[in-house]
XYZ file of N, CA and C in Angstrom:
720
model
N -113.658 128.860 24.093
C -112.949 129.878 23.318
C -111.545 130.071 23.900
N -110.911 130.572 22.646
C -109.576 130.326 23.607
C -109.209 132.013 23.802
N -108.904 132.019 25.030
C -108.652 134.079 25.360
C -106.999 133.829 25.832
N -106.807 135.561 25.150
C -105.313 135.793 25.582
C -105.308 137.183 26.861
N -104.178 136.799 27.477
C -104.522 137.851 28.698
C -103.666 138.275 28.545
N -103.701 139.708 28.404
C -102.773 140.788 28.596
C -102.271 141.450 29.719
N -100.889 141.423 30.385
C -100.989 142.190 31.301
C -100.821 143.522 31.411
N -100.537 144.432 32.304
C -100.586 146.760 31.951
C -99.044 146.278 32.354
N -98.638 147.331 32.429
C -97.664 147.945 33.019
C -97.161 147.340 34.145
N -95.939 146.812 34.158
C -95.009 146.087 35.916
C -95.555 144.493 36.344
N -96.162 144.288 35.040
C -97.211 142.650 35.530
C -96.504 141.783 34.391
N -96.477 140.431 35.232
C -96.631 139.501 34.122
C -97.770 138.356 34.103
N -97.764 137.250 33.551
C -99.125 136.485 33.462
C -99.790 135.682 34.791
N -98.742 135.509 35.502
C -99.099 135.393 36.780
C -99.976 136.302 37.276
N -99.860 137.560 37.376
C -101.023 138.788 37.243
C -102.715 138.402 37.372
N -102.633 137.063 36.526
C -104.278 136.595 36.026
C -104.272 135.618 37.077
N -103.470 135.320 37.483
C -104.028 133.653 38.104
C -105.178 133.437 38.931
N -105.803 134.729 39.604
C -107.517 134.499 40.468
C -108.191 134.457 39.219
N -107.866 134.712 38.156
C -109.133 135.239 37.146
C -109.488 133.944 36.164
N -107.847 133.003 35.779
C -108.233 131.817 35.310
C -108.818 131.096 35.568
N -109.267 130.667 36.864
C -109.980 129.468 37.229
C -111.138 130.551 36.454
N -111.918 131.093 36.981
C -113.682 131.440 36.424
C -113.345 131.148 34.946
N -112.753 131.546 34.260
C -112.439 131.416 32.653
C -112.525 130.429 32.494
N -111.625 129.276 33.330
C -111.452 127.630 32.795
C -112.556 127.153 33.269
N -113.314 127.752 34.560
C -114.450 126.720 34.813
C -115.774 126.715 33.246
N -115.521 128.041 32.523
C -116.635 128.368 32.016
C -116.491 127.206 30.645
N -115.232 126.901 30.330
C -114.822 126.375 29.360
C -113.763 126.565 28.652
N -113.065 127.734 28.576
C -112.275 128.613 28.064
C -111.004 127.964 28.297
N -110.163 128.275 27.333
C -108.440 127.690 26.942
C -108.136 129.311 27.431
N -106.954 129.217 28.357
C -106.640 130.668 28.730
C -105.103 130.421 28.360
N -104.811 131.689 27.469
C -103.345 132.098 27.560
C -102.732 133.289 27.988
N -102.589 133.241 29.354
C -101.920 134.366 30.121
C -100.205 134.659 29.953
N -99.998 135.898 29.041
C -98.634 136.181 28.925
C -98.021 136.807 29.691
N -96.289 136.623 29.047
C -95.269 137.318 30.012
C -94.947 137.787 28.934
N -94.843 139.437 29.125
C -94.369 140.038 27.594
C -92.934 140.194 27.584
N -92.274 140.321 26.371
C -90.481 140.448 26.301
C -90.161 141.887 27.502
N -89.113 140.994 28.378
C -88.665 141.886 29.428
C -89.249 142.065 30.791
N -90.248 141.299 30.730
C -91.240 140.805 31.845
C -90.801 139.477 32.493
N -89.765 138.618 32.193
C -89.943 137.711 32.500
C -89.014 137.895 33.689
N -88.479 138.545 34.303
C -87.727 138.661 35.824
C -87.326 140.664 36.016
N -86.893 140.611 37.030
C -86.801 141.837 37.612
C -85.311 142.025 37.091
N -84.438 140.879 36.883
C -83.734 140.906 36.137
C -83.107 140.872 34.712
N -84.292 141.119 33.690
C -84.541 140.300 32.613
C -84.094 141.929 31.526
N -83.270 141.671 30.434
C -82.674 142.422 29.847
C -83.334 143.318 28.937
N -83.738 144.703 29.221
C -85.229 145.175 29.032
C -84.585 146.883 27.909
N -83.001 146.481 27.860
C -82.410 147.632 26.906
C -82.987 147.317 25.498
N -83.400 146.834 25.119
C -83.801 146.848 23.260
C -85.255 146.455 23.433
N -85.628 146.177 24.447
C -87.287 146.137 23.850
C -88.053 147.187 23.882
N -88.592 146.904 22.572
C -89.418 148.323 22.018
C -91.251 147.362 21.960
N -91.964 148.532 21.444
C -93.507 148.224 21.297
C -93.884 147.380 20.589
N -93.102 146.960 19.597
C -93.413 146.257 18.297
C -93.153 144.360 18.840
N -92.087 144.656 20.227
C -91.447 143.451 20.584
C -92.885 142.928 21.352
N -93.721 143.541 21.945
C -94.537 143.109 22.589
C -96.002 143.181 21.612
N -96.116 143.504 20.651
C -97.115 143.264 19.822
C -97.692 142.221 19.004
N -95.825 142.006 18.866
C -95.749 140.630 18.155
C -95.709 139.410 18.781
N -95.309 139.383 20.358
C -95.377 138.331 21.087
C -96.810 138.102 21.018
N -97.692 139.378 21.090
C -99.060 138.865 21.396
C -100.128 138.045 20.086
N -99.092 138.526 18.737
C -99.786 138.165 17.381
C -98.992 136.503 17.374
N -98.019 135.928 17.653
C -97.651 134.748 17.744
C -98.590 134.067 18.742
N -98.967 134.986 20.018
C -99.821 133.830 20.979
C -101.286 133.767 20.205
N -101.615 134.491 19.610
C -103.228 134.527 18.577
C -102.646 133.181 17.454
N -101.368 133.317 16.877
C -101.235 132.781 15.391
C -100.979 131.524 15.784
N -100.876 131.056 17.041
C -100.785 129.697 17.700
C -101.585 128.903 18.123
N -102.921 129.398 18.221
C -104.041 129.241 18.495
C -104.835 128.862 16.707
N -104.630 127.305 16.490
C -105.010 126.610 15.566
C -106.424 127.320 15.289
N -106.656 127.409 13.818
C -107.498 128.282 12.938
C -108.747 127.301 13.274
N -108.568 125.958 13.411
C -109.731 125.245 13.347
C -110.678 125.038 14.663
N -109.995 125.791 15.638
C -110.216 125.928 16.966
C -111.384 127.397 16.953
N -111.099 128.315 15.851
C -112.105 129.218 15.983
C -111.417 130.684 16.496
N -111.841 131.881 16.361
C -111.439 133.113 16.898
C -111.432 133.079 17.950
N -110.587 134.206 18.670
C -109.679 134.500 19.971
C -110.229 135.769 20.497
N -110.601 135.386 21.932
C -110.486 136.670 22.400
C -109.285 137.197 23.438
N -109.640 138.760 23.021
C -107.969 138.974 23.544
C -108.269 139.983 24.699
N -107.810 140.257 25.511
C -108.247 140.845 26.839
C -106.736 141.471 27.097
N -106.964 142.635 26.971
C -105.584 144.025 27.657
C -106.298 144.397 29.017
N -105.116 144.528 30.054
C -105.558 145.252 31.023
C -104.722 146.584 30.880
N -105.096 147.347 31.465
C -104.433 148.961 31.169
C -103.584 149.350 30.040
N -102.393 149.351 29.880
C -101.835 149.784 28.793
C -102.240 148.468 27.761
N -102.013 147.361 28.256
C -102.728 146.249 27.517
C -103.678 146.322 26.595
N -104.820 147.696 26.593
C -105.947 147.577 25.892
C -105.026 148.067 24.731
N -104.202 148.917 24.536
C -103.656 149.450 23.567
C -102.715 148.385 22.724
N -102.396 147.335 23.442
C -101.395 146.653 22.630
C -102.580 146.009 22.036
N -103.902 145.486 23.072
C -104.947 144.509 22.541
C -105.879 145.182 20.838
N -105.367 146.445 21.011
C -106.535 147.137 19.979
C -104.761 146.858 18.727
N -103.932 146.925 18.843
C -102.882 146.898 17.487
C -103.244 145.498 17.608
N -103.242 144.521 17.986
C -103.454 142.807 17.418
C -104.828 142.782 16.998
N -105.439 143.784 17.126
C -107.007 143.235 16.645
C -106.674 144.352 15.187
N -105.800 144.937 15.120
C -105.201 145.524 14.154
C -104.463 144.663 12.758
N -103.592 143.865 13.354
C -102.761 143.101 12.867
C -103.610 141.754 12.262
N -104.564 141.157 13.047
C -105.454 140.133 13.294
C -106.598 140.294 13.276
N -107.220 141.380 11.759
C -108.675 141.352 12.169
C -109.634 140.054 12.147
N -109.173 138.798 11.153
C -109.898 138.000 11.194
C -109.474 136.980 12.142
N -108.686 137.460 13.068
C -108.483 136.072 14.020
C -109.386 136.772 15.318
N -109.443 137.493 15.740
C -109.851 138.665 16.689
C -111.329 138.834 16.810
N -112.154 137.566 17.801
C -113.389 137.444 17.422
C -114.005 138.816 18.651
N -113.221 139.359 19.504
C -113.766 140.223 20.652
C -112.700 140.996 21.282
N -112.023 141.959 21.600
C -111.603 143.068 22.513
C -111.904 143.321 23.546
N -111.374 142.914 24.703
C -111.801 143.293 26.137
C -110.614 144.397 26.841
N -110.965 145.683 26.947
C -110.188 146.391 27.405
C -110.768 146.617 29.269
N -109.582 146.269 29.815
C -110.161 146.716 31.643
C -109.171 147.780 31.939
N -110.026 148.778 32.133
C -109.602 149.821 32.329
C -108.611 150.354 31.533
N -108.563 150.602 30.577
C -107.944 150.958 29.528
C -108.694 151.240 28.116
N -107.455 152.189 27.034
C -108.376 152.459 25.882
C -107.738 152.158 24.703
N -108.454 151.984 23.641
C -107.733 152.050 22.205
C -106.396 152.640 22.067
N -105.601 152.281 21.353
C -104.165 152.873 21.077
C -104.519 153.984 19.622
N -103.629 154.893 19.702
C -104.218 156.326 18.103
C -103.442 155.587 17.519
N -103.301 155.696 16.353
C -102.034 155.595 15.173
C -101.209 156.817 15.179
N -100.101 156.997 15.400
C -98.803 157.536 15.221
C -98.276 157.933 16.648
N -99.301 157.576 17.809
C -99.215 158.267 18.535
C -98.335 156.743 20.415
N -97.918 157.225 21.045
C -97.364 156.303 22.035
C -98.359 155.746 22.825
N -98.328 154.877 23.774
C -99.065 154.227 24.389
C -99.536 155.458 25.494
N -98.654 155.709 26.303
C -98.461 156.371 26.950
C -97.247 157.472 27.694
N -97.426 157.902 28.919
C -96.226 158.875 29.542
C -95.901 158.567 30.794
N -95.012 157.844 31.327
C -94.289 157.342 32.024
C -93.034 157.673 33.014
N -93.087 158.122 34.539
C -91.413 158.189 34.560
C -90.539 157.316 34.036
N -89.555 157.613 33.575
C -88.918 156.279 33.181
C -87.447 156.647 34.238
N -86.262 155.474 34.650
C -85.089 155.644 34.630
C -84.448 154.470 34.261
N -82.907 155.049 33.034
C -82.279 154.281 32.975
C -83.250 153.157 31.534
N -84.071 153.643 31.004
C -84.622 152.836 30.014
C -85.697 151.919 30.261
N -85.939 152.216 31.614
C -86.941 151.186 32.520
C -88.317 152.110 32.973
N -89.477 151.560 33.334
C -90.459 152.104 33.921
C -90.239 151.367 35.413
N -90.105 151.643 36.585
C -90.380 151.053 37.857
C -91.636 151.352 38.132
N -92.620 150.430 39.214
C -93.494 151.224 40.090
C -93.513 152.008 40.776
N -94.457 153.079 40.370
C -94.528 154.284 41.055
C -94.759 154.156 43.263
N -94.149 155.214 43.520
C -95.140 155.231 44.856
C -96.433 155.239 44.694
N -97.020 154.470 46.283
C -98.354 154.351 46.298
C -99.208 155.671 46.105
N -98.335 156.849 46.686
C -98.813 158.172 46.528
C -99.086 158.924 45.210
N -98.117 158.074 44.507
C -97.922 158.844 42.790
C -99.154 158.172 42.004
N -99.532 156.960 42.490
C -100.533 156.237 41.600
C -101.566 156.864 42.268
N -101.680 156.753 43.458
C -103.476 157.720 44.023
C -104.405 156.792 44.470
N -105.404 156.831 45.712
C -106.321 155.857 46.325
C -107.333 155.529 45.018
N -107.457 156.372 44.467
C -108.412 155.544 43.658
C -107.839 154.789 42.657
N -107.181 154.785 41.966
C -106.541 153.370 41.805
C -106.150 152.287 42.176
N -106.046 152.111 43.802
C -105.498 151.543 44.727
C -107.068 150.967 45.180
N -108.071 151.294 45.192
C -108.927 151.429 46.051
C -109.342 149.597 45.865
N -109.860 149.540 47.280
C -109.677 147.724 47.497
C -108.968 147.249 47.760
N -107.513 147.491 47.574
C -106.884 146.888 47.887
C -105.778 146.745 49.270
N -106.170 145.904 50.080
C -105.278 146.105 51.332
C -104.035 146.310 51.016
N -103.534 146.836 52.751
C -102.025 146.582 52.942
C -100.935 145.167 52.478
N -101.808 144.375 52.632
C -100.985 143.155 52.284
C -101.510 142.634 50.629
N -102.521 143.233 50.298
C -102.190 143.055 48.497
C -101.580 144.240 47.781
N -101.017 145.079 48.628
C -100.099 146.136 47.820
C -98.832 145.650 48.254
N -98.850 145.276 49.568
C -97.579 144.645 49.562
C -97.316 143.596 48.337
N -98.031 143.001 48.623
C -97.960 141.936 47.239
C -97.844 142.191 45.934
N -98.557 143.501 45.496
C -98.460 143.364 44.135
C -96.872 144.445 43.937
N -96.201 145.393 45.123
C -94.957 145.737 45.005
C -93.533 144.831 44.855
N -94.145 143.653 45.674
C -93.168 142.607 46.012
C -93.096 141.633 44.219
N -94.448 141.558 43.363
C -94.295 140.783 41.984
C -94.093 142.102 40.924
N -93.975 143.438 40.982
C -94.080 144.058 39.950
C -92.967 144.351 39.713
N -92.637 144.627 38.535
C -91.233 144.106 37.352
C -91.203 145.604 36.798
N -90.037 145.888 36.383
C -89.791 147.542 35.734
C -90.422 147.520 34.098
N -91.135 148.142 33.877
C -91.253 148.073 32.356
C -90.301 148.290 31.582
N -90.424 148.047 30.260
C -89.257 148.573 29.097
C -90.275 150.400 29.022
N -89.644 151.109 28.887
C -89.962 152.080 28.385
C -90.040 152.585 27.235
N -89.388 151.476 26.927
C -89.913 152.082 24.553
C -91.201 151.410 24.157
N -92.095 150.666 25.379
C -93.063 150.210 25.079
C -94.058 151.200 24.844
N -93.929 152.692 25.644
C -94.758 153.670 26.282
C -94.324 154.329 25.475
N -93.028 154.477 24.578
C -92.367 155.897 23.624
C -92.431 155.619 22.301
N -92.522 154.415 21.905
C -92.242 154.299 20.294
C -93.611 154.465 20.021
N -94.202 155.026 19.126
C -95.010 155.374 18.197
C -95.891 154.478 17.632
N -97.346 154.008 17.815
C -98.195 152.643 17.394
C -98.285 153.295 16.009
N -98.213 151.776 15.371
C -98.423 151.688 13.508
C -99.646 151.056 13.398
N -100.994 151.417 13.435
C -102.167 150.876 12.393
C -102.305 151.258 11.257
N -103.078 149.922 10.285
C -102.813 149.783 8.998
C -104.117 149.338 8.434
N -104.869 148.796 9.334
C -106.053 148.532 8.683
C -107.109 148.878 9.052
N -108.423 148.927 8.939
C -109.594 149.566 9.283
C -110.478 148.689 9.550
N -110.226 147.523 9.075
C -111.002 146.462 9.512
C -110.848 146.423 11.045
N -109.932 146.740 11.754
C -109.944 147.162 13.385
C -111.621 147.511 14.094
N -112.093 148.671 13.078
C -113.138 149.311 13.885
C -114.332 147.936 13.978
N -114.102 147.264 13.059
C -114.987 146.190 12.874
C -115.582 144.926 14.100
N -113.749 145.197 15.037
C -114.254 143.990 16.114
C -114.570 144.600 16.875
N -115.445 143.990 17.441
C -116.349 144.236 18.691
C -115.104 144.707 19.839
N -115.992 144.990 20.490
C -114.901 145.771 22.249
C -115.896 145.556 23.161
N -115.523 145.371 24.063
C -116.153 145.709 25.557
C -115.151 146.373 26.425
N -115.207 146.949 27.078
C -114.503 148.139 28.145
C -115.183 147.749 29.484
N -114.751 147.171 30.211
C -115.106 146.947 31.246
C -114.125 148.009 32.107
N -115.094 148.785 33.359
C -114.460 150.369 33.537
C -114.384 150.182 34.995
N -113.269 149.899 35.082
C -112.966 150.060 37.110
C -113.238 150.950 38.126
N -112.047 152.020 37.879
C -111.880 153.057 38.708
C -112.205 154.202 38.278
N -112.929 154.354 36.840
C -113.695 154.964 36.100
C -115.013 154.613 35.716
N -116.460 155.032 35.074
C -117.287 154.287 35.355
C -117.887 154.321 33.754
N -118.615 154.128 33.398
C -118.799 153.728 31.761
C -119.847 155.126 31.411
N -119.996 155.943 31.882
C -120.654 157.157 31.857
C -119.684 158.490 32.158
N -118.850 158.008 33.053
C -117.710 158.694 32.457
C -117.170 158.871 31.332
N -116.885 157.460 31.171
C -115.901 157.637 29.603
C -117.277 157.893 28.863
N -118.195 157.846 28.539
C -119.062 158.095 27.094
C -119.186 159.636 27.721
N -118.656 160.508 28.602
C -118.913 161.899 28.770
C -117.243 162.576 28.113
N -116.584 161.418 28.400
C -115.324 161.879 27.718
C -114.669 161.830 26.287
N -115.749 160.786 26.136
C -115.817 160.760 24.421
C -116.618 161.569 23.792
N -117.596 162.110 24.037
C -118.635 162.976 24.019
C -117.634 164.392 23.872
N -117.142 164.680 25.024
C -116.574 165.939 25.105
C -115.403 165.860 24.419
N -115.047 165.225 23.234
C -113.454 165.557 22.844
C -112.202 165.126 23.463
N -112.012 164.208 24.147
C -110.763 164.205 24.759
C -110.196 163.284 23.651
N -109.171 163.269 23.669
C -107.819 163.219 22.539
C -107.452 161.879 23.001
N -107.715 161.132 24.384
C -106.964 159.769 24.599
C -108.255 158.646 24.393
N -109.302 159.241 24.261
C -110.542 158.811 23.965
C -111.798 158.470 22.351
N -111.106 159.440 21.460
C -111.535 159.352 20.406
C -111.441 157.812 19.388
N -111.050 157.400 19.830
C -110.969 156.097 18.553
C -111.993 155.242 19.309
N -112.658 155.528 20.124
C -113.895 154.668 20.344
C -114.904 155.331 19.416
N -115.153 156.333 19.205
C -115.607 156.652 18.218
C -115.917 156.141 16.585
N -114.890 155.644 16.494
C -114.141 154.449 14.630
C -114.904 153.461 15.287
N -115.163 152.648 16.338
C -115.627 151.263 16.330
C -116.850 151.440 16.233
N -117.460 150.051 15.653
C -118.873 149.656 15.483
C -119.404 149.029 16.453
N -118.755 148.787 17.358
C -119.779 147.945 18.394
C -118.876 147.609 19.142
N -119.372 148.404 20.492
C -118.964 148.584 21.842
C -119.882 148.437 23.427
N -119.592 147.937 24.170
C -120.438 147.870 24.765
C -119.562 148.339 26.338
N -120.334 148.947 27.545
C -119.590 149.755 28.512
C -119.803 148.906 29.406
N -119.124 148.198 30.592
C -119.073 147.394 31.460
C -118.818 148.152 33.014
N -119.848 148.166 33.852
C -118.984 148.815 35.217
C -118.488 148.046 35.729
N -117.446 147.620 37.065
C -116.902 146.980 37.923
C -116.102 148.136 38.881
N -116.505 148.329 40.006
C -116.869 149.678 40.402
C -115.413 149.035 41.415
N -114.615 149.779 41.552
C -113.007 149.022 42.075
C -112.080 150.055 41.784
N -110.542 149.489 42.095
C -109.675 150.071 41.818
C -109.063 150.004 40.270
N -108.089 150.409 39.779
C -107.492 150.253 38.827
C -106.841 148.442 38.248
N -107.208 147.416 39.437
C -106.289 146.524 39.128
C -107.656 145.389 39.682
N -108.262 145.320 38.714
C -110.010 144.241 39.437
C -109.239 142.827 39.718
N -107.994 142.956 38.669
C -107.642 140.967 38.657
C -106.798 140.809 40.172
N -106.525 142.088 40.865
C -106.469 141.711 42.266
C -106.994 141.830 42.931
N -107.986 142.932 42.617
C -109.741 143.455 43.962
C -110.669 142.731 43.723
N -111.170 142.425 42.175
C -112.592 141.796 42.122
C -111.967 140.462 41.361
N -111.365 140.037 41.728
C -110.876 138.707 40.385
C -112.306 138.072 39.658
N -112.960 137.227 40.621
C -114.067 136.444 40.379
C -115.380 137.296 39.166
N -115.274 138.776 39.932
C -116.593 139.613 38.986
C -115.449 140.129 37.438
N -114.621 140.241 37.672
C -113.837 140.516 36.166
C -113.760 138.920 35.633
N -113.394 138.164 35.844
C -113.469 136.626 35.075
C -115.060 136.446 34.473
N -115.912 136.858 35.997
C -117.543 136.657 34.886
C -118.192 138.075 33.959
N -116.762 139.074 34.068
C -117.143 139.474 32.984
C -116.427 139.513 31.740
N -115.543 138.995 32.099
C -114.949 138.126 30.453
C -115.664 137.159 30.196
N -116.276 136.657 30.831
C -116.784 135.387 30.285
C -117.958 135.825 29.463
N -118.296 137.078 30.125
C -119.803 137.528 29.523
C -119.502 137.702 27.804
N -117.891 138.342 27.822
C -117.451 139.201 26.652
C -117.616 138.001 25.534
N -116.875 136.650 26.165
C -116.300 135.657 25.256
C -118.109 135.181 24.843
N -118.750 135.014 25.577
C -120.234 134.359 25.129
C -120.758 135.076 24.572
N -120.522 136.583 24.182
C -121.308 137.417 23.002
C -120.132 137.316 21.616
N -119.012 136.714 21.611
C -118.010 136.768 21.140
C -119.286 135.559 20.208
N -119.102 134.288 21.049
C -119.451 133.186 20.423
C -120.792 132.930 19.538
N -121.257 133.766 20.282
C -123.085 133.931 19.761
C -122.721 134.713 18.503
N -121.684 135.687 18.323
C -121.853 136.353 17.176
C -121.040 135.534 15.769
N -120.438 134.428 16.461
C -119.830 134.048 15.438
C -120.417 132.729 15.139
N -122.304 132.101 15.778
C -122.925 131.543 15.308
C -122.314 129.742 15.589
């Protein structure tokens, strides 16, 4: 199957690289992106808006030859939100949804809330993000992931998501839940929370733990790859 990897916030596709090998050993065609404005620390990030990175991700699906079969698409953090508008855009290419640590995007509403400066998102201090997000990860893979992380565009997080179709609720999801645990979120969907409700619209979801920090493709690489792989083999079974 061929999967697209999404990266969150300050990452680009390099981001995946522990996680491809398990994917490619399983069989899997992997396309790990660099979204517009991601591609250097220097890279010209004044006009990109949400729509610029939605559509990069509906060209890497619309490239992926029809006769090859449906795509699964895998968001990590803010990622799940761009991943739920292409399964938007693409209901019939869009054989599965893998959100890690992350949730559905609302309609009318932004990805998220961000410091921003200057039109940019930087990485936060280690203090502003919090140990449990962090958790797993040494001194020298935070060094590391400070030393590769890239400023976001910030109109990615402010402009306003457009869904249009309803056939959305239709594809499958899996949520594989890091630094949160999958009884959490069904207590938070349960109770009303407002960043949580559109799991509600889908038909078939399934809750994944991976008990970690916020970022598994640098703490658990190997157990997040076999659980995409799990995602893509119920992907395949369902499409017979």
């Amino acid at each position: 199957m061929h999967i697209v990897l999404i990266p969150g916030l300050w990452l680009d596709g390099s981001s995946w690289d522990r996680v491809i090998p398990v994917l490619e050993q399983a069989g899997h065609t992997t396309h790990p992106l660099t979204l517009p404005g991601l591609e250097s620390k220097d890279a010209d990030r004044s006009t990109i808006g949400l729509r610029d990175h939605i559509d990069a991700i509906v060209a890497a699906v619309d490239a992926v030859p029809e006769d090859d079969g449906q795509v699964l698409v895998v968001g990590h953090s803010l990622g799940a939100g761009l991943a739920y508008a292409v399964a938007d855009a693409r209901p019939d290419r869009v054989a599965r949804t893998v959100y890690v640590g992350g949730f559905p995007a609302v309609d009318g509403e932004p990805l998220g809330s961000f410091a921003a400066e200057n039109g940019e998102i930087p990485l936060p201090s280690w203090e502003d993000l919090g140990e449990d997000d962090l958790k797993d990860l040494d001194d020298a893979a935070r060094a590391d992931f400070r030393a590769r992380a890239i400023p976001s565009p910030e109109r990615v997080t402010t402009d306003p998501v457009r869904l249009t179709s309803d056939r959305r609720y239709d594809v499958p999801v899996t949520v594989i839940c890091p630094e949160f645990t999958a009884a959490d979120l069904r207590e938070w969907i349960d109770g009303g929370a407002p960043p949580v409700q559109e799991f509600t619209r889908l038909r078939d979801v399934e809750y994944v733990d991976l008990p970690t920090g916020h970022w598994p493709q640098f703490s658990r690489p190997e157990d997040l790859g076999r659980a995409i792989n799990d995602a893509a083999a119920k992907a395949t079974q369902a499409a017979g």
